[in-house]
Phi, psi and omega in degrees: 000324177304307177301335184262345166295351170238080197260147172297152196274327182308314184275140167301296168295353184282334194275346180292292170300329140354281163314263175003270185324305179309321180264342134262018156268334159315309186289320172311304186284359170276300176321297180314329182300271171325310178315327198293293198284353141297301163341304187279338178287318188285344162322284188276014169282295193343282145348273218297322195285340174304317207302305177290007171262319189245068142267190200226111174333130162310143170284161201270156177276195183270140200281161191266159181295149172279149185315115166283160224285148167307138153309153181259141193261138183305159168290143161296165189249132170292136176250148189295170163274127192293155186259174201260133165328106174282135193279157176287098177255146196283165183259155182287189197235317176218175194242130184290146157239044173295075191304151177271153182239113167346167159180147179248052159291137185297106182358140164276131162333123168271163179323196190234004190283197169213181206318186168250001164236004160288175194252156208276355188237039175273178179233172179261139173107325202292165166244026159114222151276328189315158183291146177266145192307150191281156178283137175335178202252171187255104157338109200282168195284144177275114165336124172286158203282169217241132193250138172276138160294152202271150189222129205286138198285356183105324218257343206275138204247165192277173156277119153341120187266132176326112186276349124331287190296345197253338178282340141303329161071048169264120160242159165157179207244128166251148183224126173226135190221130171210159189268120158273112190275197217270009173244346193117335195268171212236126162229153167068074179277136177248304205068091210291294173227178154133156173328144153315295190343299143300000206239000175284298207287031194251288185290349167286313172269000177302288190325338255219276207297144180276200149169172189245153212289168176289149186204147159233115213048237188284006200248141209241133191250159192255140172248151123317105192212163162228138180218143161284138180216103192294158179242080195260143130328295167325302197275352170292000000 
């Protein structure tokens, strides 16, 4: 290979190849030259694109402050209500000593005006802004009155024994239940128990006896009652 890069100068084709070899070898070492300096550009991208995989992201920015809220608009302000004109009244100039005369005609109708110090748009009977009064209190409950029982006046005579029952030595308690009315006096006598015997001269003297009536407070009431009436020999 030396030999064709030292070719004698003397031969023509030695010089031919001469040539030749020089300019492939011119080609060799160029390609190779680029080559090398491709190499070397793709290296050092690489390099960089490594370099640039472990930097470290910039921190985020800061989120911007939120809008502050609209303002609210004030409330109108309300104007009192205007009140109604009072009229001027002149003071009199002499005072009458005319006495007023009665009359029983009826009053006039009043106007369609309102009050002379209300106010035009009030309504009548209101009270205004005010809190309205708390309502009365409930009226306590009334008790019913206690119901009294009717009470026999002293005068009321017993019933009379049976001259049938007492010769027979028939004795016992007769129970008569009768109504006391709202004067006192006694209807719708029954005969609860008691001897057969007894029990007629029971119902013959029951109609007769008062009393004073049953009432609950001032009000006077019908009662319903039963009373015993014993039967002795002895009391015969």
């Amino acid at each position: 290979m030396f030999d064709d890069f030292c070719p004698s100068p003397t031969s023509q084709g030695s010089r031919a190849r001469f040539g030749r070899s020089v300019a492939a070898a011119v080609l060799i070492y160029g390609s190779s030259s680029a080559a090398i300096v491709g190499a070397t550009a793709t290296v050092h991208k690489v390099a960089q694109e490594k370099e640039t995989q472990v930097e470290f992201a910039p921190p985020p920015e800061p989120e911007p402050a939120p809008p502050p809220p609209p303002s609210q608009p004030a409330p109108p302000k309300v104007s009192p209500r205007p009140k109604a004109k009072r009229p001027d009244l002149a003071p009199p100039d002499k005072i009458s000593e005319e006495k007023l005369k009665e009359s029983d005609k009826p009053l006039a109708a009043a106007g369609e005006g309102g009050p002379v110090d209300g106010f035009l748009d009030g309504t009548s009977g209101g009270t205004g802004t005010a809190k309205a009064p708390p309502p009365p209190p409930p009226p306590p409950e009334s008790k019913p009155e206690p119901l009294i029982a009717p009470v026999d006046t002293g005068h009321n005579e017993k019933p009379k024994y049976s001259a049938s029952a007492m010769r027979r030595g028939i004795e016992g308690t007769v129970v008569v239940a009768f109504d006391v009315l709202e004067d006192g006096s006694v209807a719708n006598p029954q005969i609860v128990s008691g001897p057969p015997e007894l029990r007629e001269c029971v119902l013959r003297a029951v109609p007769s006896w008062r009393f004073r009536p049953a009432h609950r407070g001032d009000q006077k009431v019908r009662f319903r009652m039963q009373k015993p009436i014993t039967f002795r020999l002895e009391d015969g």
